[in-house]
PDB file of C-alpha atoms in Angstrom:
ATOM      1  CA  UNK E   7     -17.347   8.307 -32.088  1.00  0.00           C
ATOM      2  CA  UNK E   8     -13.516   8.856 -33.113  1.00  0.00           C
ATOM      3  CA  UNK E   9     -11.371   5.957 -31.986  1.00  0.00           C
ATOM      4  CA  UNK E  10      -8.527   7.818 -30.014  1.00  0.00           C
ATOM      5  CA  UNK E  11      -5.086   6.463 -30.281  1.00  0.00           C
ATOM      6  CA  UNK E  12      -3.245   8.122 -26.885  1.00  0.00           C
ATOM      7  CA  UNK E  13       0.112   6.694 -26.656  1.00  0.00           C
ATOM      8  CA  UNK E  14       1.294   3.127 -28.590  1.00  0.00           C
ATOM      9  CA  UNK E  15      -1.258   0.872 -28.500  1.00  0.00           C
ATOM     10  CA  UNK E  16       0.553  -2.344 -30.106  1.00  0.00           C
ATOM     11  CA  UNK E  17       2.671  -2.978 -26.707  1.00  0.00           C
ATOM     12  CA  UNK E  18       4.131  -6.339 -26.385  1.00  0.00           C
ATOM     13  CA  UNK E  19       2.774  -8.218 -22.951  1.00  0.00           C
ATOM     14  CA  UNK E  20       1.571  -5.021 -21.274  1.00  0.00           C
ATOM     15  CA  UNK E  21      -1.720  -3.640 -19.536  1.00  0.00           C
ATOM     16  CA  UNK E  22      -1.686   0.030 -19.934  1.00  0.00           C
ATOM     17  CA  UNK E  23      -3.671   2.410 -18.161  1.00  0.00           C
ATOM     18  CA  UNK E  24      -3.912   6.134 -19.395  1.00  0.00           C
ATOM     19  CA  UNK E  25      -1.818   8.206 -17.545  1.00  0.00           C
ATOM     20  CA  UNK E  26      -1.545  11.866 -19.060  1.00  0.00           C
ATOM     21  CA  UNK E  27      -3.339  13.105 -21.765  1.00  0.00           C
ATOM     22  CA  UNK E  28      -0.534  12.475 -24.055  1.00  0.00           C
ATOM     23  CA  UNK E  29       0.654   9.349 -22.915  1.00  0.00           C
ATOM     24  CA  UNK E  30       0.569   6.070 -20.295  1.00  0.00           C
ATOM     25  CA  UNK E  31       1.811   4.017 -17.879  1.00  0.00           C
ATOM     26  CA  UNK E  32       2.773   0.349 -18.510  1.00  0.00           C
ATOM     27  CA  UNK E  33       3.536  -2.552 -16.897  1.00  0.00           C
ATOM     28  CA  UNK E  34       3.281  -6.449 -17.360  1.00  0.00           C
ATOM     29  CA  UNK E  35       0.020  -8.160 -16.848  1.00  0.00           C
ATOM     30  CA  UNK E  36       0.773  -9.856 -13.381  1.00  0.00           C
ATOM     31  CA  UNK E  37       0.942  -6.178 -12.091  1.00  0.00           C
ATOM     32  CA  UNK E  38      -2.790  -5.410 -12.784  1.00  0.00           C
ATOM     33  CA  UNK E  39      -4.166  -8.562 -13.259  1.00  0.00           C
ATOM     34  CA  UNK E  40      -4.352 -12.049 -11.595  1.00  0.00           C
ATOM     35  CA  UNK E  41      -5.160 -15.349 -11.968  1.00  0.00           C
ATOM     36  CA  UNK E  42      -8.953 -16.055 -10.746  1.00  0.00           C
ATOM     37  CA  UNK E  43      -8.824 -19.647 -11.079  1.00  0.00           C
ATOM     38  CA  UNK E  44      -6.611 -22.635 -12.014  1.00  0.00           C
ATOM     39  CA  UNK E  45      -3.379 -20.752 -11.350  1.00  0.00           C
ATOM     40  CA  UNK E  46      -1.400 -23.594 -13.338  1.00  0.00           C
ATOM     41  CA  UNK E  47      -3.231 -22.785 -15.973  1.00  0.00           C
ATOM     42  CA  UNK E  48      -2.623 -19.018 -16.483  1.00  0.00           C
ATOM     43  CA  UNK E  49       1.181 -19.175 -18.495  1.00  0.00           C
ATOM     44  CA  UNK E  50       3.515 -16.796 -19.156  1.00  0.00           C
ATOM     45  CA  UNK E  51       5.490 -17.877 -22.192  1.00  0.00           C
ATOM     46  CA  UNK E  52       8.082 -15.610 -23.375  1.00  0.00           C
ATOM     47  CA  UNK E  53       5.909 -12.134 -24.020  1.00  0.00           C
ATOM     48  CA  UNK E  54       2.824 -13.798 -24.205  1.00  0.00           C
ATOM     49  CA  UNK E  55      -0.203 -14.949 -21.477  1.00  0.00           C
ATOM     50  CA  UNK E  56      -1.748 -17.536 -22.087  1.00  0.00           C
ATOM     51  CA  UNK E  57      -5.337 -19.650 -20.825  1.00  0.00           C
ATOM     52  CA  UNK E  58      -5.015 -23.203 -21.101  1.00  0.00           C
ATOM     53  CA  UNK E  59      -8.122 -26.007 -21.024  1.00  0.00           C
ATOM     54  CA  UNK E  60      -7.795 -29.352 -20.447  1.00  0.00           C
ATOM     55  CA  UNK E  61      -9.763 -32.042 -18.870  1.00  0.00           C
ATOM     56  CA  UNK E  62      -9.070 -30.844 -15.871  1.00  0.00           C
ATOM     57  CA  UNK E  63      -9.705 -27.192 -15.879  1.00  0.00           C
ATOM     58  CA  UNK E  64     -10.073 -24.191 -17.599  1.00  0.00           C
ATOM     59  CA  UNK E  65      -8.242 -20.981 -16.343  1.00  0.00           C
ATOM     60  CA  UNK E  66      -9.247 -17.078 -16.026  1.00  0.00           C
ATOM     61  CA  UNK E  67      -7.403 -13.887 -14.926  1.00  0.00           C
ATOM     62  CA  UNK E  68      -9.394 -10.682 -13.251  1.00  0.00           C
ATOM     63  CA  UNK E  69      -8.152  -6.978 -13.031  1.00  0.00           C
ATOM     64  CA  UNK E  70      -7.067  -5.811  -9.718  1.00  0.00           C
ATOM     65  CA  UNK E  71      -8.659  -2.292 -10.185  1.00  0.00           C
ATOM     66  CA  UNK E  72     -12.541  -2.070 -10.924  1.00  0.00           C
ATOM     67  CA  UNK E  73     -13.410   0.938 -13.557  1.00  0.00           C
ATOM     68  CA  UNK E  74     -16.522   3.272 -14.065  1.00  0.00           C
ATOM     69  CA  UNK E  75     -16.461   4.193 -17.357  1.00  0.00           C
ATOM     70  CA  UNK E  76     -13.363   3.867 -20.256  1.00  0.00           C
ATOM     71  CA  UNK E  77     -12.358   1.654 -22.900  1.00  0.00           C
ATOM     72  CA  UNK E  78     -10.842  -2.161 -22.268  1.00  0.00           C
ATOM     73  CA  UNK E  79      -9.050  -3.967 -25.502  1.00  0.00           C
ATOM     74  CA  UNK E  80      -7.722  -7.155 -25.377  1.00  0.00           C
ATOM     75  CA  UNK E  81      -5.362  -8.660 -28.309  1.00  0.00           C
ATOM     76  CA  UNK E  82      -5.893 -12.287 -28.747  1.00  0.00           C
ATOM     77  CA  UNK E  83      -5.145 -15.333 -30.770  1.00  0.00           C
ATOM     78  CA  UNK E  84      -8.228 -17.620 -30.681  1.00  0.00           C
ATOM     79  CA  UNK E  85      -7.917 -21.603 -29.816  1.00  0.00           C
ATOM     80  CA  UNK E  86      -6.936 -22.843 -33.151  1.00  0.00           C
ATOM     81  CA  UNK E  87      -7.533 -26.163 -34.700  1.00  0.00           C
ATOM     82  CA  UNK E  88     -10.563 -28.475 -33.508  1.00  0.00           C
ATOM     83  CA  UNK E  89     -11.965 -25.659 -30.177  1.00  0.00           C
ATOM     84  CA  UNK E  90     -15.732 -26.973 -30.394  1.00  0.00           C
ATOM     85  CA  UNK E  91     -17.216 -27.128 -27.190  1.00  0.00           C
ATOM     86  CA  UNK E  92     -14.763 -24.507 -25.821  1.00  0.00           C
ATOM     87  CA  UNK E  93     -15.810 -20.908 -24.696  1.00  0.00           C
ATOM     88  CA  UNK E  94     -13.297 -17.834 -24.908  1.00  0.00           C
ATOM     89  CA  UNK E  95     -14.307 -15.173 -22.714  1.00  0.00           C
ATOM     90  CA  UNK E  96     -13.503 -11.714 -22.186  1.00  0.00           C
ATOM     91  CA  UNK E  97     -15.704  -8.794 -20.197  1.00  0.00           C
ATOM     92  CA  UNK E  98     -16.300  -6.870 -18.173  1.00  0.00           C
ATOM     93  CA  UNK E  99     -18.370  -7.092 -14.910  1.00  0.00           C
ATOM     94  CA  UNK E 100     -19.519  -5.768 -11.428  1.00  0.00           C
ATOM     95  CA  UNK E 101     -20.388  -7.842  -8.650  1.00  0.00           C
ATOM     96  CA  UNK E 102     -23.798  -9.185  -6.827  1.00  0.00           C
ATOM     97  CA  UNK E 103     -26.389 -10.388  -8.052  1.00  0.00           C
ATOM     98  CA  UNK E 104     -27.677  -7.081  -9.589  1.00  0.00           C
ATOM     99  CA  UNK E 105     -24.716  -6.524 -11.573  1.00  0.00           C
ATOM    100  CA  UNK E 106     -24.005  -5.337 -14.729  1.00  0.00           C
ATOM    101  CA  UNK E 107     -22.093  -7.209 -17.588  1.00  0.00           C
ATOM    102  CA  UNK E 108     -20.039  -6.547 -20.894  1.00  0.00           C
ATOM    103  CA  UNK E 109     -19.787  -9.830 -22.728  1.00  0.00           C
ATOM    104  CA  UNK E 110     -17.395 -10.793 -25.281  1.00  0.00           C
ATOM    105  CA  UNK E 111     -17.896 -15.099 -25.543  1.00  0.00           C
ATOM    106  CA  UNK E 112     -15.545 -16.657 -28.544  1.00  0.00           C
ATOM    107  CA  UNK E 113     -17.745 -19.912 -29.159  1.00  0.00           C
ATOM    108  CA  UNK E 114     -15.495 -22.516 -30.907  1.00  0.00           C
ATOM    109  CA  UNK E 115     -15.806 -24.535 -33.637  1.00  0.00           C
ATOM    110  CA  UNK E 116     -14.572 -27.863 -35.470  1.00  0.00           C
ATOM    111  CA  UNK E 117     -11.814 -27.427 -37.890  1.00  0.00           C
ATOM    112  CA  UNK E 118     -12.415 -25.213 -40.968  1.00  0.00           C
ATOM    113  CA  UNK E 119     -16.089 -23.958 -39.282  1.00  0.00           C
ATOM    114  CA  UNK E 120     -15.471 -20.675 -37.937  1.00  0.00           C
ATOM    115  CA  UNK E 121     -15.847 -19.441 -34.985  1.00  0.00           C
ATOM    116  CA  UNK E 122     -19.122 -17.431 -33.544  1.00  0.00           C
ATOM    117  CA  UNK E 123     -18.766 -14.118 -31.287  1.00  0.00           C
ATOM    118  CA  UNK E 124     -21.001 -13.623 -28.618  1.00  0.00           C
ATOM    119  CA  UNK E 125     -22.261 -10.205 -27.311  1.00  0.00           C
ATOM    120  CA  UNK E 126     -24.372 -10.219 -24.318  1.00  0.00           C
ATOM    121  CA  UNK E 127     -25.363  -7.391 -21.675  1.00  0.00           C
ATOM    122  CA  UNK E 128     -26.639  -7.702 -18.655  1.00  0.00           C
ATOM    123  CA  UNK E 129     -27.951  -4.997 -16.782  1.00  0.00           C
ATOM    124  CA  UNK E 130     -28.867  -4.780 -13.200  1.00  0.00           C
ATOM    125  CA  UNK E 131     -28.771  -8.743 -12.871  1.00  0.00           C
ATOM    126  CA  UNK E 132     -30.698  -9.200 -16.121  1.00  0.00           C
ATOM    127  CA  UNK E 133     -28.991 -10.999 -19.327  1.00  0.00           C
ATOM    128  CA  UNK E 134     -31.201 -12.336 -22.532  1.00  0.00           C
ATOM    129  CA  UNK E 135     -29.339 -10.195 -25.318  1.00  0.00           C
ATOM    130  CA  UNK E 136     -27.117 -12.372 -27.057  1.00  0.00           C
ATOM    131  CA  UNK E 137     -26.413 -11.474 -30.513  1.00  0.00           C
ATOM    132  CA  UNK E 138     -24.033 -14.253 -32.735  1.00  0.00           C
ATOM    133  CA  UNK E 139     -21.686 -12.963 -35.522  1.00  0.00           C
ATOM    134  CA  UNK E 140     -19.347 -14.618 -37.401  1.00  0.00           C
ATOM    135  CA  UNK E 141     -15.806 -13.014 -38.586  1.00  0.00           C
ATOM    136  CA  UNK E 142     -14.361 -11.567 -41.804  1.00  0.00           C
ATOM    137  CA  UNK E 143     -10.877 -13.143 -40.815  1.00  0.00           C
ATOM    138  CA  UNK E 144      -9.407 -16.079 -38.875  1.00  0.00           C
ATOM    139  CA  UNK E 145      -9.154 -15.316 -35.557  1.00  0.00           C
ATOM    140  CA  UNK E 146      -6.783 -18.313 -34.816  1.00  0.00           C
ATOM    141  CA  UNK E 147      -4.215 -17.342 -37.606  1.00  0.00           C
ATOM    142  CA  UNK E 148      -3.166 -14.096 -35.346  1.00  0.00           C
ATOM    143  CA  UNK E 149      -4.042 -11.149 -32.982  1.00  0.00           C
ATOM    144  CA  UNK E 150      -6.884  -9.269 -33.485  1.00  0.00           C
ATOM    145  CA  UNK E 151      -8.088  -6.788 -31.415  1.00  0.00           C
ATOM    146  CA  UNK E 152     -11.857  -6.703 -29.352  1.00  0.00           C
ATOM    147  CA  UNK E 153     -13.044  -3.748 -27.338  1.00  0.00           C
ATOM    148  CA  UNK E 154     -15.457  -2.330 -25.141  1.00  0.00           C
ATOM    149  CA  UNK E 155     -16.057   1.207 -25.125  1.00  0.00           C
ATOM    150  CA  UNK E 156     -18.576   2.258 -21.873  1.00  0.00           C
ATOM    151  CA  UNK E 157     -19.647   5.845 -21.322  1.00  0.00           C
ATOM    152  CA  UNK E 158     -22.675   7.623 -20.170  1.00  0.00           C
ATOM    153  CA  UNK E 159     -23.966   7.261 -23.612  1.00  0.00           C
ATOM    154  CA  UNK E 160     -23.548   4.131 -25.147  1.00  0.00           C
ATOM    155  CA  UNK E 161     -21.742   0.789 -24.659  1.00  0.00           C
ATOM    156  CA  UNK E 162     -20.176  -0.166 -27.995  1.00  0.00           C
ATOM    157  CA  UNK E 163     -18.326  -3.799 -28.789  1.00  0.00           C
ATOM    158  CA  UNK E 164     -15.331  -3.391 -31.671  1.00  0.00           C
ATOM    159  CA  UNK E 165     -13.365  -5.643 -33.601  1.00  0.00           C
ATOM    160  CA  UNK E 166     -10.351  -3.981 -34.892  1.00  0.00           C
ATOM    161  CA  UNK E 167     -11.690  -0.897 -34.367  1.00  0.00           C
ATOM    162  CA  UNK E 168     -15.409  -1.561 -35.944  1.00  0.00           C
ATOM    163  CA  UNK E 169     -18.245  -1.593 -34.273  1.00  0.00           C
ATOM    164  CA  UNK E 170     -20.195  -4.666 -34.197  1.00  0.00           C
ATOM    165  CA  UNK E 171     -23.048  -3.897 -31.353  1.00  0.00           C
ATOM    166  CA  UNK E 172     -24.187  -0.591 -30.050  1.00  0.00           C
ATOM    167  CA  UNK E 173     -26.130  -0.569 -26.864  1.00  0.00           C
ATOM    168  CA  UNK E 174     -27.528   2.977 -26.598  1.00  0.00           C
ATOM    169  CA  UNK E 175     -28.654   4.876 -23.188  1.00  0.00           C
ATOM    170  CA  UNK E 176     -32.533   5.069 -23.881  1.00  0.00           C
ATOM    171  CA  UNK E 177     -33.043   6.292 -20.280  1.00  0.00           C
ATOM    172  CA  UNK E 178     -35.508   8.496 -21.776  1.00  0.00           C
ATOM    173  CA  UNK E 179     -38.108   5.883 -22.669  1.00  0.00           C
ATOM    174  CA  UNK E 180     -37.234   3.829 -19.331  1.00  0.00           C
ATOM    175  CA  UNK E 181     -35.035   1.559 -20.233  1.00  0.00           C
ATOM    176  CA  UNK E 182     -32.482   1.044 -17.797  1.00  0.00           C
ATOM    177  CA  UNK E 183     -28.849   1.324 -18.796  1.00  0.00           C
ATOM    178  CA  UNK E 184     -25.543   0.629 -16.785  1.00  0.00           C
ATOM    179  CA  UNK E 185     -24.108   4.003 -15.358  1.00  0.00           C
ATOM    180  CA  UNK E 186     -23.067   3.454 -11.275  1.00  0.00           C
ATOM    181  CA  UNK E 187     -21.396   0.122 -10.670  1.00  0.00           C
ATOM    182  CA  UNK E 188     -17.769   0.438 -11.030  1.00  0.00           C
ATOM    183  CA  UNK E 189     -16.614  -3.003 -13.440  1.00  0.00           C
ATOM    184  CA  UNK E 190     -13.750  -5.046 -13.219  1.00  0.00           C
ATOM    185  CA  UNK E 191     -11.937  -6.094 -16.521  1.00  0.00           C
ATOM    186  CA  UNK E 192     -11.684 -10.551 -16.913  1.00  0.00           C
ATOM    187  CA  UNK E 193     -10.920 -13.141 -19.028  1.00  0.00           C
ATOM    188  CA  UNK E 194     -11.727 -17.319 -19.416  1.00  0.00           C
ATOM    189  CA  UNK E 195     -11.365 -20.327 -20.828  1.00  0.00           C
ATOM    190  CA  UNK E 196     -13.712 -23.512 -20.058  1.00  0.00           C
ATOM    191  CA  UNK E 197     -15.796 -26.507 -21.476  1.00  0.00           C
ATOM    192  CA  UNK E 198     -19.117 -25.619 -22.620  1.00  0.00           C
ATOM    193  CA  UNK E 199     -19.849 -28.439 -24.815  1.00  0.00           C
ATOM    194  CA  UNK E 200     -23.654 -28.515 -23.257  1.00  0.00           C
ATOM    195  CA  UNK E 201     -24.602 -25.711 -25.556  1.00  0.00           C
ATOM    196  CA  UNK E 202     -21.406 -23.508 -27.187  1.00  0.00           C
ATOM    197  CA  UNK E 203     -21.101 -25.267 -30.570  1.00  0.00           C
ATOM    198  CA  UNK E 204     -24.515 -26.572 -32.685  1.00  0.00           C
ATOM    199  CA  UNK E 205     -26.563 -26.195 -29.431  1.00  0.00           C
ATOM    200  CA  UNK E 206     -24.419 -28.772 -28.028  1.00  0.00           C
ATOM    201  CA  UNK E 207     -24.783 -31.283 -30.622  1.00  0.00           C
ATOM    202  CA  UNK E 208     -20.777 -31.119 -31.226  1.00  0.00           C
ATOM    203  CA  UNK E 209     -18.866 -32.489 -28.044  1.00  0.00           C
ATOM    204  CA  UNK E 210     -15.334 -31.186 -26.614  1.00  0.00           C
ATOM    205  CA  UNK E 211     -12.772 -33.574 -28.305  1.00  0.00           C
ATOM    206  CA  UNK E 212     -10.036 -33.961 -25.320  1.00  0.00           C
ATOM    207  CA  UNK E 213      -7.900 -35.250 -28.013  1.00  0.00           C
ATOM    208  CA  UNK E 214      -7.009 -32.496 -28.911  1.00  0.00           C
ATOM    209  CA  UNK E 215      -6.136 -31.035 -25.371  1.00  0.00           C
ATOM    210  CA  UNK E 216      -4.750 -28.432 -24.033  1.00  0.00           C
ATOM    211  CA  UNK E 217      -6.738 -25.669 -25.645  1.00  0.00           C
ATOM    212  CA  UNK E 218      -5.113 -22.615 -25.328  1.00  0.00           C
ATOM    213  CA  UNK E 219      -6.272 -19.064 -25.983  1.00  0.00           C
ATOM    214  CA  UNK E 220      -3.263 -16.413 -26.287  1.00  0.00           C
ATOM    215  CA  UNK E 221      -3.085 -12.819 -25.324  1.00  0.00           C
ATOM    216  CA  UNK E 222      -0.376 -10.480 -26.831  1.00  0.00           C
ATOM    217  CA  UNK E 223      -1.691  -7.324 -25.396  1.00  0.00           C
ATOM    218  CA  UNK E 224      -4.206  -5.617 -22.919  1.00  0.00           C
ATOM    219  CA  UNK E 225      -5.389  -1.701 -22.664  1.00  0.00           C
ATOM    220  CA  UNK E 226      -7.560  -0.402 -20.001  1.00  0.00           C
ATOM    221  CA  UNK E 227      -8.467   3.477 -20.508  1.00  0.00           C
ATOM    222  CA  UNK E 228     -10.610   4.425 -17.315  1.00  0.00           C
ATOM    223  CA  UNK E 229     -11.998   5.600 -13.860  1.00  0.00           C
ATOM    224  CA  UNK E 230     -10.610   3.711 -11.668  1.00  0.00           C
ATOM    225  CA  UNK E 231     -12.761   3.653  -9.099  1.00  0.00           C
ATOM    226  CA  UNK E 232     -11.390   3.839  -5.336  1.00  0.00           C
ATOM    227  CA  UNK E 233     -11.762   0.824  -3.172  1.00  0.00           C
ATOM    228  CA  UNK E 234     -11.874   3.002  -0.028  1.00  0.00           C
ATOM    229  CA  UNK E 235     -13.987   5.925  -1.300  1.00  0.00           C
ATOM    230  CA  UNK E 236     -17.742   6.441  -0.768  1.00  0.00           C
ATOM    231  CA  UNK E 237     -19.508   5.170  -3.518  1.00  0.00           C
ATOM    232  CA  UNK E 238     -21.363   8.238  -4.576  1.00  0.00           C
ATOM    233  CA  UNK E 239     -18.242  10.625  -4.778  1.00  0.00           C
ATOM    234  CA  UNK E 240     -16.791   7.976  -7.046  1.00  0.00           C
ATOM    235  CA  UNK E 241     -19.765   7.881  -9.494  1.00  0.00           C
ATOM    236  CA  UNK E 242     -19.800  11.655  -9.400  1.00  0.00           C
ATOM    237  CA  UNK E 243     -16.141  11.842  -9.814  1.00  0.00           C
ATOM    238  CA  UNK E 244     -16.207   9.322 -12.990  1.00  0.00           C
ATOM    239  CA  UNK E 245     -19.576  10.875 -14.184  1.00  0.00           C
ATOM    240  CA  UNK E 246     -19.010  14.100 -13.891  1.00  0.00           C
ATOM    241  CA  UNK E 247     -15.332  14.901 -13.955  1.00  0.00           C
ATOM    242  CA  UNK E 248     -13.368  15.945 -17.782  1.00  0.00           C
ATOM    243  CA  UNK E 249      -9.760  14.573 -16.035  1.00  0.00           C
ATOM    244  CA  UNK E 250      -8.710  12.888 -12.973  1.00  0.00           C
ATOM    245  CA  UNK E 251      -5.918  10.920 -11.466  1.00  0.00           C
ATOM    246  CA  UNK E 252      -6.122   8.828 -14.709  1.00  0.00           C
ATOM    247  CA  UNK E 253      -5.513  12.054 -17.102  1.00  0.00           C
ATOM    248  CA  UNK E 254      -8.299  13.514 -19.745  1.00  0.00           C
ATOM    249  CA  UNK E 255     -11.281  10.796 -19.356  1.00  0.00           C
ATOM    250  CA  UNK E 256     -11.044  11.307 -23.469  1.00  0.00           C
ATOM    251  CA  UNK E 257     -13.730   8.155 -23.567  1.00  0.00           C
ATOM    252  CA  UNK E 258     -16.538  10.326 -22.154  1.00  0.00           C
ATOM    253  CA  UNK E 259     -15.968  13.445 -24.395  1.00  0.00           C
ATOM    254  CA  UNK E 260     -19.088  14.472 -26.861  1.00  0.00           C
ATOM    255  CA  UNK E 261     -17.306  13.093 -30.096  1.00  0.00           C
ATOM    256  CA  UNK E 262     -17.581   9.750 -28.734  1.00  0.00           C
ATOM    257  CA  UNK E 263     -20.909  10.079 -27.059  1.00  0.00           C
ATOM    258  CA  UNK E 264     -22.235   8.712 -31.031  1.00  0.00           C
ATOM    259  CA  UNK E 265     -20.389   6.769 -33.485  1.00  0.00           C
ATOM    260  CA  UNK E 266     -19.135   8.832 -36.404  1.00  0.00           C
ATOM    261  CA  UNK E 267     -20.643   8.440 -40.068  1.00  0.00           C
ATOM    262  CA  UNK E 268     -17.754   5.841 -41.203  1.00  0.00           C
ATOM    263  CA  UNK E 269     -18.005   4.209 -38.140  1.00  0.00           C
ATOM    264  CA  UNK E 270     -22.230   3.924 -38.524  1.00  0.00           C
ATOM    265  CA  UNK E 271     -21.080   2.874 -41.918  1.00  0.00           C
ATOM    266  CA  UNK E 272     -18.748  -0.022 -40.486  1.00  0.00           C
ATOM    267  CA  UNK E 273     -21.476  -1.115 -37.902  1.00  0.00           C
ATOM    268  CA  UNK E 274     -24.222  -1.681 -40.614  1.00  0.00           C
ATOM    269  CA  UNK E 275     -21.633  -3.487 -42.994  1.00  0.00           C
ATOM    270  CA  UNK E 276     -20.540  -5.552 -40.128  1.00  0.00           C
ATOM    271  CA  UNK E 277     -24.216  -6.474 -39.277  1.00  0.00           C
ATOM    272  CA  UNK E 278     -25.303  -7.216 -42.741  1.00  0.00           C
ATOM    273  CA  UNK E 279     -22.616  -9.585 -43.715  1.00  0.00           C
ATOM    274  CA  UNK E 280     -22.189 -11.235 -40.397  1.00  0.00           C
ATOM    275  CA  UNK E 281     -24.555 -11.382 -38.291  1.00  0.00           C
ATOM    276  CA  UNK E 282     -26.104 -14.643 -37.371  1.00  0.00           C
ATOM    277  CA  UNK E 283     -28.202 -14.115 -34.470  1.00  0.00           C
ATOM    278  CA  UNK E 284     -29.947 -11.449 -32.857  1.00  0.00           C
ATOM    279  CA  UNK E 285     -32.434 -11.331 -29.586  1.00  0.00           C
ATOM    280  CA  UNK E 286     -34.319  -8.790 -30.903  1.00  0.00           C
ATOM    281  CA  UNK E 287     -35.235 -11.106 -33.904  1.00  0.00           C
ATOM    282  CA  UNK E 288     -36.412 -14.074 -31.896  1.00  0.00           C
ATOM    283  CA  UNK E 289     -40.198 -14.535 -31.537  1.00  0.00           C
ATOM    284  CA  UNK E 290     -39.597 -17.840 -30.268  1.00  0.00           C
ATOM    285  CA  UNK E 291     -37.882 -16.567 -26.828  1.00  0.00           C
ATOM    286  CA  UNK E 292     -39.334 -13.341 -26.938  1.00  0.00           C
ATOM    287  CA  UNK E 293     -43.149 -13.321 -28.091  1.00  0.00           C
ATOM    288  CA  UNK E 294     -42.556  -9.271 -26.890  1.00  0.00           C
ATOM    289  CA  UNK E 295     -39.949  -7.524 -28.533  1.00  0.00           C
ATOM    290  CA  UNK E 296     -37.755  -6.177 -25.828  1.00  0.00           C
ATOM    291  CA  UNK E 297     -38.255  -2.502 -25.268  1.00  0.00           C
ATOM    292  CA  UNK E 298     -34.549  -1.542 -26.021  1.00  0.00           C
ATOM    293  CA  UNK E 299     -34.790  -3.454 -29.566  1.00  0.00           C
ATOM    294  CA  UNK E 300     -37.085  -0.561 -30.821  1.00  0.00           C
ATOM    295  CA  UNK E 301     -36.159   2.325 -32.636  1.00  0.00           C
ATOM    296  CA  UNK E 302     -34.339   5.262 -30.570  1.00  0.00           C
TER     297      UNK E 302
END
């Protein structure tokens, strides 16, 4: 899987979405996104958005468009300072109760700990898959970049471009994997002091309040699925289609179907050196291994 750079990526307070094969459209975040919650706590300062938590509220911001299928990348500046007891969110997700879910959770940390990352799926209304990593940089000091990539054959998390969790389609030994619910793209701040940081053992200080996650930048490369249209001409249209309204649905093509050798290379480096935490490792919850933990 070849990351594909179509058009400038490093855009200063934009949401792109691809819009010919060899460019895209642009415009500022309150034109594809809006606040979901705590409206007076979603800022605009200067070129930047930002989430702010307080004792009061957290704050979150959805996409307007839902998507089946693409590539979503955020670029964020993590709560600096003391941010234990604080969860940074950003994901995608369909709706009901059945849905399925692309987590990226930013669990903070007191001053000079770092920070944790998240990754959790859940699929068809079904979570349990957290794996825990820990980063080779400061994500407070300045924007990095995480993405989801989602196609028919895999669903990939990247920081910076590296691959830190693969989730593979294994349809062929029956496990399920998310193909027909179209996702929208979100983002959230709020208090989880019951469990985020040391199992909950370290307590939100409101002292240091507001806590404030930042975005520079936000990139959504997809299907966007049609709020009017019959839902299985949109999955066929997303599924089966090379280009669409969109442009050349580059996300779906065979070279990223798998990631390439240097990327494989990145992904078991990452995992080696950073990973904390992994479901599939955890006889304690899980006195089964998980049938998409096993070899391909």
């Amino acid at each position: 899987m070849e990351v594909r750079n179509e058009g400038v990526w490093r855009m200063v307070m934009v949401l792109c979405v691809a819009a010919s094969a060899v460019g895209v459209s642009c415009s500022k975040f309150d034109e594809l996104v809006q606040p979901s919650w705590a409206t007076d706590h979603l800022i605009y300062e200067g070129e930047l958005l930002k989430l702010k938590l307080d004792n009061s509220s957290g704050a979150g911001f959805a996409s307007k468009s839902k998507y089946l299928y693409g590539k979503v990348t955020a670029e964020l500046k993590l709560v600096e300072g003391d941010s234990a007891g604080t969860v940074t969110a950003f994901y995608m997700s369909s709706d009901g109760a059945s849905h399925n879910e692309f987590d990226f959770e930013f669990l903070g940390n007191r001053t000079g700990e770092p920070y944790l990352v998240q990754t959790n799926l859940y699929i068809s209304g079904v979570g349990n898959r957290e794996q825990r990593m820990d980063l080779w940089f400061d994500p407070t000091a300045d924007f990095h970049a995480y993405s989801i990539l989602w196609n028919p054959r895999q669903v990939v998390f990247l920081v910076d471009d590296t691959p830190i969790r693969v989730f593979s389609n294994r349809e062929h030994r029956g496990i399920v994997f998310p193909r027909d619910q179209p996702m929208g793209v979100y983002s959230s701040i709020w208090n989880a002091d019951d469990w985020a940081t040391e199992g909950g053992r370290v307590k939100t200080d409101w002292s240091h309040a507001p806590f404030v996650a930042t975005f520079r930048g936000l990139r959504i490369d997809g299907c966007e699925w049609g709020p009017t249209a019959a839902g299985p001409a949109e999955v066929q249209r997303c599924s089966g289609s090379a280009w669409g309204k969109e442009g050349r649905y580059w996300w779906k093509e065979k070279a990223m179907e798998a990631l390439s050798v240097h990327q494989s290379h990145q992904l078991i480096w990452a995992r080696a050196n950073h990973l904390v935490y992994d479901y599939c490792s955890d006889p304690g919850r899980f006195a089964t291994q998980p049938p998409e933990c096993g070899k391909k």
